[in-house]
CSV table of C-alpha atoms and ligand atoms in Angstrom, one decimal:
chain,number,residue,atom,x,y,z
A,1,MET,CA,-42.0,-150.3,34.1
A,2,LYS,CA,-44.7,-149.4,36.7
A,3,ARG,CA,-43.0,-147.6,39.5
A,4,ILE,CA,-39.7,-145.7,39.7
A,5,GLY,CA,-37.9,-143.8,42.5
A,6,VAL,CA,-36.0,-140.6,42.5
A,7,LEU,CA,-33.4,-139.3,44.9
A,8,THR,CA,-31.0,-136.3,45.3
A,9,GLY,CA,-27.5,-136.7,46.9
A,10,GLY,CA,-24.6,-134.5,47.8
A,11,GLY,CA,-24.7,-130.7,48.0
A,12,ASP,CA,-28.0,-129.3,47.0
A,13,ALA,CA,-28.2,-127.1,43.9
A,14,PRO,CA,-30.8,-125.0,42.1
A,15,GLY,CA,-32.5,-126.9,39.3
A,16,LEU,CA,-33.0,-130.2,41.2
A,17,ASN,CA,-36.6,-129.6,41.9
A,18,ALA,CA,-37.3,-128.8,38.2
A,19,ALA,CA,-35.6,-132.1,37.3
A,20,ILE,CA,-37.7,-134.0,39.8
A,21,LYS,CA,-40.9,-132.4,38.4
A,22,SER,CA,-39.8,-133.3,34.9
A,23,VAL,CA,-39.2,-137.0,35.9
A,24,VAL,CA,-42.7,-137.1,37.3
A,25,TYR,CA,-44.4,-135.5,34.3
A,26,ARG,CA,-42.5,-137.8,31.8
A,27,ALA,CA,-43.1,-140.9,33.9
A,28,HIS,CA,-46.8,-140.1,34.2
A,29,ASP,CA,-47.1,-139.8,30.4
A,30,HIS,CA,-46.0,-143.4,30.3
A,31,GLY,CA,-48.3,-144.5,33.1
A,32,ILE,CA,-45.4,-144.9,35.6
A,33,GLU,CA,-45.8,-144.0,39.2
A,34,VAL,CA,-43.0,-142.0,40.9
A,35,VAL,CA,-41.9,-142.0,44.5
A,36,GLY,CA,-39.4,-139.7,46.2
A,37,LEU,CA,-36.7,-141.1,48.4
A,38,HIS,CA,-35.4,-138.9,51.2
A,39,ASP,CA,-31.9,-137.6,51.8
A,40,GLY,CA,-30.0,-139.2,49.1
A,41,TRP,CA,-28.7,-142.8,49.4
A,42,ARG,CA,-29.6,-142.7,53.1
A,43,GLY,CA,-33.3,-143.0,52.0
A,44,LEU,CA,-32.6,-146.6,50.8
A,45,LEU,CA,-31.1,-147.9,54.1
A,46,ASP,CA,-33.3,-150.1,56.3
A,47,ASP,CA,-34.1,-147.4,58.9
A,48,TYR,CA,-35.3,-144.9,56.4
A,49,CYS,CA,-36.7,-146.7,53.4
A,50,ASP,CA,-40.3,-147.0,54.6
A,51,ASP,CA,-40.5,-143.2,54.5
A,52,VAL,CA,-41.0,-142.5,50.8
A,53,THR,CA,-43.2,-139.8,49.3
A,54,PRO,CA,-45.5,-140.5,46.5
A,55,LEU,CA,-45.1,-137.9,43.8
A,56,PRO,CA,-48.3,-137.4,41.9
A,57,HIS,CA,-48.5,-134.7,39.3
A,58,HIS,CA,-50.2,-132.0,41.5
A,59,VAL,CA,-47.6,-132.3,44.2
A,60,VAL,CA,-44.7,-131.4,42.0
A,61,ARG,CA,-46.5,-128.9,39.8
A,62,THR,CA,-44.8,-125.8,41.3
A,63,TRP,CA,-41.5,-127.5,42.2
A,64,ASP,CA,-39.6,-126.1,39.2
A,65,ARG,CA,-39.6,-122.7,41.0
A,66,ASP,CA,-38.0,-124.0,44.2
A,67,GLY,CA,-34.3,-123.9,45.2
A,68,GLY,CA,-32.5,-126.7,47.0
A,69,THR,CA,-34.1,-130.1,46.9
A,70,ASN,CA,-37.6,-130.8,48.2
A,71,LEU,CA,-36.5,-134.5,48.8
A,72,GLY,CA,-33.6,-133.6,51.1
A,73,SER,CA,-30.0,-134.6,50.6
A,74,SER,CA,-27.1,-136.2,52.4
A,75,ARG,CA,-23.6,-137.3,51.7
A,76,THR,CA,-24.3,-140.9,52.7
A,77,ASN,CA,-22.2,-143.5,50.9
A,78,PRO,CA,-23.9,-146.9,51.3
A,79,PHE,CA,-20.5,-148.6,50.6
A,80,ARG,CA,-19.0,-146.9,53.7
A,81,VAL,CA,-21.7,-146.2,56.3
A,82,ALA,CA,-20.2,-145.1,59.6
A,83,SER,CA,-21.2,-147.2,62.6
A,84,GLY,CA,-19.5,-147.5,66.0
A,85,GLY,CA,-16.2,-146.0,64.9
A,86,LYS,CA,-16.0,-148.3,61.9
A,87,THR,CA,-17.5,-148.2,58.4
A,88,GLU,CA,-19.8,-150.9,56.9
A,89,ASP,CA,-20.6,-151.8,53.3
A,90,ARG,CA,-24.5,-151.7,53.2
A,91,SER,CA,-24.9,-151.7,49.5
A,92,ASP,CA,-26.7,-155.1,49.5
A,93,GLU,CA,-29.2,-153.6,51.8
A,94,VAL,CA,-29.8,-150.8,49.3
A,95,ILE,CA,-30.4,-153.3,46.5
A,96,ARG,CA,-32.8,-155.3,48.7
A,97,ASN,CA,-34.8,-152.1,49.5
A,98,ILE,CA,-35.0,-151.1,45.9
A,99,GLU,CA,-36.7,-154.5,45.3
A,100,LYS,CA,-38.8,-154.2,48.5
A,101,LEU,CA,-40.2,-150.8,47.4
A,102,GLY,CA,-41.1,-152.4,44.0
A,103,LEU,CA,-39.0,-149.9,42.1
A,104,ASP,CA,-38.4,-151.0,38.5
A,105,GLY,CA,-36.0,-148.0,38.0
A,106,LEU,CA,-34.2,-145.4,40.0
A,107,VAL,CA,-33.1,-141.8,39.0
A,108,ALA,CA,-30.2,-140.6,41.1
A,109,MET,CA,-29.4,-136.9,40.8
A,110,GLY,CA,-26.0,-135.9,42.0
A,111,GLY,CA,-22.3,-135.3,41.4
A,112,GLU,CA,-19.2,-137.5,41.3
A,113,ASP,CA,-19.9,-139.1,44.6
A,114,THR,CA,-23.7,-139.8,44.3
A,115,LEU,CA,-23.2,-141.0,40.7
A,116,GLY,CA,-20.2,-143.1,41.7
A,117,VAL,CA,-22.5,-145.0,44.1
A,118,ALA,CA,-25.1,-145.2,41.3
A,119,PHE,CA,-22.4,-146.8,39.0
A,120,ARG,CA,-21.4,-149.3,41.6
A,121,LEU,CA,-25.0,-150.2,42.4
A,122,SER,CA,-25.7,-150.6,38.7
A,123,ARG,CA,-22.8,-153.1,38.5
A,124,LYS,CA,-24.6,-155.1,41.2
A,125,GLY,CA,-27.7,-155.2,39.1
A,126,ALA,CA,-29.7,-152.1,40.3
A,127,PRO,CA,-31.7,-150.4,37.5
A,128,VAL,CA,-30.3,-146.9,38.0
A,129,VAL,CA,-29.6,-143.9,35.8
A,130,GLY,CA,-28.0,-140.6,36.8
A,131,VAL,CA,-28.7,-136.9,36.4
A,132,PRO,CA,-25.7,-134.6,36.6
A,133,LYS,CA,-25.8,-132.0,39.3
A,134,THR,CA,-23.2,-129.8,41.0
A,135,ILE,CA,-22.5,-126.1,41.2
A,136,ASP,CA,-18.9,-127.0,40.8
A,137,LYS,CA,-19.4,-128.3,37.1
A,138,ASP,CA,-16.5,-130.7,37.8
A,139,LEU,CA,-18.3,-133.9,36.5
A,140,LEU,CA,-16.8,-135.8,33.5
A,141,GLY,CA,-19.0,-136.9,30.7
A,142,THR,CA,-21.2,-133.8,30.4
A,143,ASP,CA,-20.8,-130.1,29.5
A,144,TYR,CA,-23.5,-129.1,32.0
A,145,THR,CA,-24.4,-129.9,35.6
A,146,LEU,CA,-27.5,-128.6,37.3
A,147,GLY,CA,-26.9,-125.6,39.5
A,148,PHE,CA,-23.9,-124.1,37.8
A,149,GLN,CA,-25.5,-121.2,36.0
A,150,THR,CA,-27.5,-120.0,39.0
A,151,ALA,CA,-24.4,-120.2,41.2
A,152,VAL,CA,-22.4,-118.2,38.6
A,153,THR,CA,-25.1,-115.5,38.7
A,154,THR,CA,-25.2,-115.5,42.5
A,155,CYS,CA,-21.4,-115.4,42.8
A,156,GLN,CA,-21.0,-112.7,40.2
A,157,GLU,CA,-23.5,-110.5,42.1
A,158,ILE,CA,-21.6,-111.0,45.3
A,159,ILE,CA,-18.3,-110.2,43.7
A,160,GLU,CA,-19.9,-107.1,42.1
A,161,ARG,CA,-21.3,-105.9,45.4
A,162,CYS,CA,-17.8,-106.3,47.0
A,163,ARG,CA,-16.4,-103.8,44.5
A,164,THR,CA,-17.9,-100.6,45.9
A,165,PRO,CA,-16.7,-100.9,49.5
A,166,ALA,CA,-13.3,-102.0,48.3
A,167,GLY,CA,-13.2,-99.0,45.9
A,168,SER,CA,-14.3,-96.5,48.5
A,169,HIS,CA,-11.8,-97.6,51.1
A,170,HIS,CA,-8.9,-98.5,48.8
A,171,TRP,CA,-8.6,-102.1,50.1
A,172,VAL,CA,-8.2,-105.5,48.6
A,173,GLN,CA,-11.4,-107.5,48.8
A,174,VAL,CA,-10.9,-111.3,48.7
A,175,VAL,CA,-14.0,-113.4,47.8
A,176,GLU,CA,-13.8,-117.1,48.4
A,177,ILE,CA,-15.8,-119.1,45.9
A,178,MET,CA,-16.7,-122.8,46.1
A,179,GLY,CA,-15.9,-125.5,43.5
A,180,ARG,CA,-13.7,-128.0,45.4
A,181,HIS,CA,-10.7,-128.8,43.2
A,182,ALA,CA,-12.1,-127.2,40.0
A,183,GLY,CA,-12.0,-123.6,39.1
A,184,HIS,CA,-15.1,-123.3,36.8
A,185,LEU,CA,-17.3,-121.4,39.3
A,186,ALA,CA,-14.6,-119.1,40.6
A,187,PHE,CA,-13.3,-118.4,37.2
A,188,TRP,CA,-16.5,-117.6,35.3
A,189,SER,CA,-18.1,-115.7,38.1
A,190,GLY,CA,-14.8,-113.8,38.6
A,191,VAL,CA,-14.6,-112.9,34.9
A,192,GLY,CA,-18.3,-112.0,34.9
A,193,GLY,CA,-17.9,-109.9,38.1
A,194,GLY,CA,-14.7,-108.1,36.7
A,195,ALA,CA,-12.3,-109.4,39.4
A,196,PHE,CA,-8.8,-108.2,39.1
A,197,ILE,CA,-7.3,-111.5,40.1
A,198,ILE,CA,-8.8,-115.0,40.0
A,199,LEU,CA,-6.9,-117.8,41.8
A,200,ILE,CA,-8.0,-121.3,40.5
A,201,PRO,CA,-7.0,-124.7,41.8
A,202,GLU,CA,-5.7,-125.7,38.4
A,203,VAL,CA,-2.9,-123.1,38.5
A,204,PRO,CA,-0.9,-122.8,41.8
A,205,PHE,CA,0.0,-119.3,42.8
A,206,SER,CA,2.8,-117.6,44.8
A,207,PHE,CA,2.5,-114.8,47.4
A,208,GLU,CA,5.2,-112.9,45.7
A,209,HIS,CA,3.4,-112.8,42.3
A,210,LEU,CA,0.2,-111.8,44.0
A,211,LYS,CA,1.9,-109.0,45.9
A,212,GLU,CA,3.6,-107.7,42.8
A,213,LEU,CA,0.3,-107.5,40.8
A,214,LEU,CA,-1.6,-105.9,43.7
A,215,THR,CA,1.1,-103.4,44.6
A,216,GLU,CA,1.5,-102.2,41.0
A,217,ARG,CA,-2.3,-101.6,40.6
A,218,ILE,CA,-3.0,-100.0,44.0
A,219,THR,CA,0.1,-97.8,44.2
A,220,ARG,CA,-0.6,-96.5,40.7
A,221,GLY,CA,-4.2,-95.8,41.7
A,222,MET,CA,-3.2,-94.0,44.9
A,223,LYS,CA,-0.9,-91.7,42.9
A,224,ASN,CA,-3.3,-90.9,40.1
A,225,ARG,CA,-7.1,-90.9,40.5
A,226,LYS,CA,-7.5,-91.9,36.9
A,227,TYR,CA,-6.6,-95.4,37.9
A,228,PRO,CA,-8.3,-97.9,40.4
A,229,SER,CA,-6.8,-97.9,43.9
A,230,TYR,CA,-8.5,-101.1,45.1
A,231,ALA,CA,-8.7,-104.7,43.9
A,232,VAL,CA,-11.1,-107.6,44.0
A,233,VAL,CA,-9.4,-111.0,44.3
A,234,VAL,CA,-11.5,-114.1,43.7
A,235,ALA,CA,-10.0,-117.2,45.3
A,236,ALA,CA,-11.4,-120.6,44.6
A,237,GLU,CA,-11.7,-122.5,47.8
A,238,GLY,CA,-9.3,-125.1,46.3
A,239,ALA,CA,-6.7,-122.5,45.2
A,240,ARG,CA,-3.2,-123.9,46.0
A,241,LEU,CA,0.1,-122.4,46.8
A,242,GLU,CA,3.0,-123.4,44.6
A,243,ASN,CA,4.1,-125.9,47.2
A,244,GLY,CA,0.8,-127.7,46.7
A,245,GLU,CA,-0.6,-126.7,50.1
A,246,LEU,CA,-4.4,-126.6,50.4
A,247,VAL,CA,-6.3,-124.7,53.0
A,248,THR,CA,-8.9,-126.9,54.8
A,249,ALA,CA,-11.6,-126.0,57.2
A,250,SER,CA,-10.9,-129.2,59.2
A,251,LYS,CA,-8.8,-132.3,58.8
A,252,GLU,CA,-11.9,-134.6,58.9
A,253,VAL,CA,-13.0,-136.4,55.7
A,254,ASP,CA,-16.5,-137.3,54.7
A,255,ALA,CA,-17.9,-140.7,53.7
A,256,PHE,CA,-16.3,-140.3,50.2
A,257,GLY,CA,-12.9,-139.3,51.6
A,258,HIS,CA,-13.1,-135.6,50.9
A,259,VAL,CA,-11.6,-133.0,53.2
A,260,LYS,CA,-13.8,-129.9,53.9
A,261,LEU,CA,-12.2,-126.9,52.0
A,262,GLY,CA,-12.5,-123.4,53.2
A,263,GLY,CA,-10.3,-120.7,54.8
A,264,VAL,CA,-8.2,-119.6,51.8
A,265,GLY,CA,-10.0,-116.2,51.7
A,266,GLU,CA,-9.2,-115.4,55.3
A,267,MET,CA,-5.7,-116.7,55.0
A,268,LEU,CA,-5.0,-114.4,52.0
A,269,SER,CA,-6.6,-111.3,53.4
A,270,SER,CA,-4.6,-111.6,56.7
A,271,TRP,CA,-1.4,-112.2,54.7
A,272,ILE,CA,-2.1,-109.1,52.5
A,273,ARG,CA,-2.8,-107.0,55.6
A,274,GLU,CA,0.5,-108.1,57.2
A,275,SER,CA,2.7,-108.0,54.1
A,276,CYS,CA,1.4,-105.3,51.9
A,277,PRO,CA,1.1,-101.5,52.4
A,278,PHE,CA,-2.7,-101.6,52.0
A,279,ASP,CA,-5.7,-103.0,53.8
A,280,ALA,CA,-7.7,-106.2,52.9
A,281,ARG,CA,-11.0,-107.9,53.8
A,282,SER,CA,-12.4,-111.3,53.0
A,283,VAL,CA,-16.0,-112.4,52.2
A,284,VAL,CA,-17.0,-116.1,52.3
A,285,PRO,CA,-20.5,-116.5,50.7
A,286,ALA,CA,-20.3,-120.2,51.6
A,287,HIS,CA,-23.6,-122.1,51.1
A,288,ALA,CA,-25.5,-119.0,49.9
A,289,GLN,CA,-23.7,-119.8,46.6
A,290,ARG,CA,-25.9,-122.9,46.2
A,291,GLY,CA,-29.0,-121.1,47.6
A,292,GLY,CA,-32.1,-119.5,46.2
A,293,PRO,CA,-34.4,-120.4,43.2
A,294,PRO,CA,-33.0,-121.7,40.0
A,295,GLY,CA,-32.3,-119.2,37.1
A,296,PRO,CA,-33.7,-119.9,33.7
A,297,ILE,CA,-30.9,-122.1,32.5
A,298,ASP,CA,-31.2,-124.4,35.5
A,299,ARG,CA,-35.0,-124.6,35.2
A,300,ILE,CA,-34.7,-125.5,31.5
A,301,MET,CA,-31.9,-127.9,32.0
A,302,GLY,CA,-33.7,-129.5,34.9
A,303,CYS,CA,-36.7,-130.0,32.7
A,304,LEU,CA,-34.6,-131.5,29.8
A,305,PHE,CA,-32.5,-133.8,32.1
A,306,GLY,CA,-35.5,-135.1,34.1
A,307,ALA,CA,-37.4,-136.1,31.0
A,308,ALA,CA,-34.3,-137.6,29.4
A,309,ALA,CA,-33.6,-139.7,32.6
A,310,VAL,CA,-37.0,-141.4,32.3
A,311,ASP,CA,-36.4,-142.0,28.6
A,312,LEU,CA,-33.1,-143.5,29.4
A,313,LEU,CA,-34.6,-145.9,31.9
A,314,LEU,CA,-37.3,-146.9,29.5
A,315,GLY,CA,-34.7,-147.5,26.8
A,316,GLY,CA,-32.8,-149.9,29.1
A,317,GLY,CA,-30.0,-147.4,29.9
A,318,SER,CA,-29.3,-148.6,33.4
A,319,GLY,CA,-25.7,-147.7,34.4
A,320,ARG,CA,-25.8,-144.5,32.3
A,321,MET,CA,-26.2,-140.8,33.0
A,322,VAL,CA,-28.0,-138.2,31.0
A,323,SER,CA,-25.6,-135.6,29.6
A,324,ALA,CA,-25.4,-132.3,27.7
A,325,ARG,CA,-23.1,-131.6,24.9
A,326,GLY,CA,-22.6,-128.0,23.8
A,327,VAL,CA,-23.7,-124.7,25.4
A,328,ALA,CA,-26.8,-125.0,27.6
A,329,PRO,CA,-29.7,-124.7,27.1
A,330,ALA,CA,-29.4,-125.1,23.3
A,331,CYS,CA,-27.3,-128.2,23.7
A,332,ARG,CA,-27.6,-131.8,22.6
A,333,ILE,CA,-29.0,-134.1,25.3
A,334,GLY,CA,-27.5,-137.5,25.2
A,335,ASP,CA,-26.2,-140.0,27.7
A,336,GLU,CA,-22.9,-141.2,29.0
A,337,SER,CA,-21.7,-144.2,31.1
A,338,LEU,CA,-21.8,-143.6,34.9
A,339,GLU,CA,-18.4,-145.1,34.9
A,340,VAL,CA,-17.0,-142.1,33.1
A,341,ALA,CA,-18.8,-139.7,35.5
A,342,ALA,CA,-17.2,-141.5,38.4
A,343,SER,CA,-13.7,-141.8,36.9
A,344,GLY,CA,-12.2,-138.4,37.8
A,345,LEU,CA,-12.8,-134.6,37.7
A,346,ASN,CA,-13.5,-132.3,34.9
A,347,LEU,CA,-11.2,-129.4,35.5
A,348,LEU,CA,-11.0,-125.9,33.9
A,349,ASP,CA,-8.9,-125.9,30.8
A,350,ALA,CA,-6.3,-123.4,32.1
A,351,ASP,CA,-4.2,-123.5,28.9
A,352,LEU,CA,-7.2,-122.3,26.9
A,353,TYR,CA,-8.6,-119.7,29.2
A,354,TYR,CA,-6.1,-118.6,31.9
A,355,ASP,CA,-3.2,-116.1,31.7
A,356,ARG,CA,-0.7,-117.3,34.3
A,357,GLU,CA,1.0,-113.9,34.3
A,358,ARG,CA,-2.2,-111.8,34.9
A,359,LEU,CA,-3.8,-114.5,37.1
A,360,ASN,CA,-7.0,-113.9,35.1
A,361,ILE,CA,-8.6,-114.6,31.8
A,362,HIS,CA,-6.4,-114.6,28.7
A,363,ARG,CA,-6.7,-111.2,27.2
A,364,GLY,CA,-6.7,-112.8,23.7
A,365,PHE,CA,-9.6,-115.0,24.6
A,366,PHE,CA,-12.4,-112.9,23.4
A,367,THR,CA,-10.6,-112.2,20.1
A,368,ARG,CA,-9.8,-115.9,19.7
A,369,VAL,CA,-13.4,-117.0,20.1
A,370,ARG,CA,-14.5,-114.4,17.6
A,371,SER,CA,-12.1,-115.4,14.8
B,401,F6P,O1,-19.9,-129.8,45.7
B,401,F6P,C1,-20.7,-128.7,46.0
B,401,F6P,C2,-20.0,-128.0,47.2
B,401,F6P,O2,-20.8,-126.8,47.4
B,401,F6P,C3,-18.6,-127.6,47.0
B,401,F6P,O3,-18.4,-126.5,46.1
B,401,F6P,C4,-18.1,-127.4,48.4
B,401,F6P,O4,-16.8,-127.6,48.6
B,401,F6P,C5,-18.9,-128.5,49.1
B,401,F6P,O5,-20.0,-128.8,48.4
B,401,F6P,C6,-19.3,-128.0,50.5
B,401,F6P,O6,-19.8,-129.2,51.2
B,401,F6P,P1,-20.9,-129.2,52.3
B,401,F6P,O7,-22.2,-128.8,51.7
B,401,F6P,O8,-20.9,-130.6,52.8
B,401,F6P,O9,-20.5,-128.1,53.3
């Protein structure tokens, strides 16, 4: 193996640049040259593939500190590239360009979509391995995905900062948290940030139940200052009503067939204002949730995943993804088939963690874990 490529696809996430640096360092230890491809799978289409960036040691030396991805990203799906109102399968072009660039291996960093493409390309003979990345942590086959811990920290801080205005003004503060159809990010940042209610996609909610919980808390607090007279509600962007209805930002779907979620926070706060005897506001931190430099776990996990990806390629592991088992960063690094990663979503285990009455963490959870 003499030359490998690296690309990052899908939503950016803190920790990607640490992983790229680690790929370069490990590859160089084996005398392998690394080139960066730009903007995910788009970087391997004809019009873009001449623009690759050589990644010598000194270029990536400080990348572990950077947020986002220094290689750029896109949601391009080479199996469904939009053109003149239709979509085209350009996967053969991608395979040809991998050969044209002289790449003996490719490291694709991404979530379900990017790694789904990696899987299909590996089936067509491309020498590709995956690195799991997404702030949503919804990928099957691994217990950790790059970006998750930093996003939890960021979201927890936002939730915490929403508490004081809500407390001073006795209102309900709704905070809409990303995560697509999985509740990991909303749930853990909501628990960490001490939210009163956390709505997750895995457990549909009803307005009546929400109103009951909020009214009980706020009216008690308004009568007696000993008790809180405000509430912070964390709503996962994929939170669903009992009738299964999802709130979407637009009806359009991306190249992977996903609708753009968003709007549940605003919908809930206006509903609370109209139907409950107290005021409400909503905050949508949106892409800031993925922003900023990686925290320690993502820097460390990026480092572990990047090196493991090169080892996987060297060991003939094309068609596989590096994975973590156990609690990051002191976890076991192994690998898993890309087919598993592409086969569905890893959702929050609501039966284990979630109290459907309180719409929050199971009170017994902490005791259960201890015993
Ligand atoms: O998958 C990461 C994520 O941030 C989701 O949580 C969110 O729904 C989506 O990406 C947003 O997509 P985009 O970056 O295309 O707006």
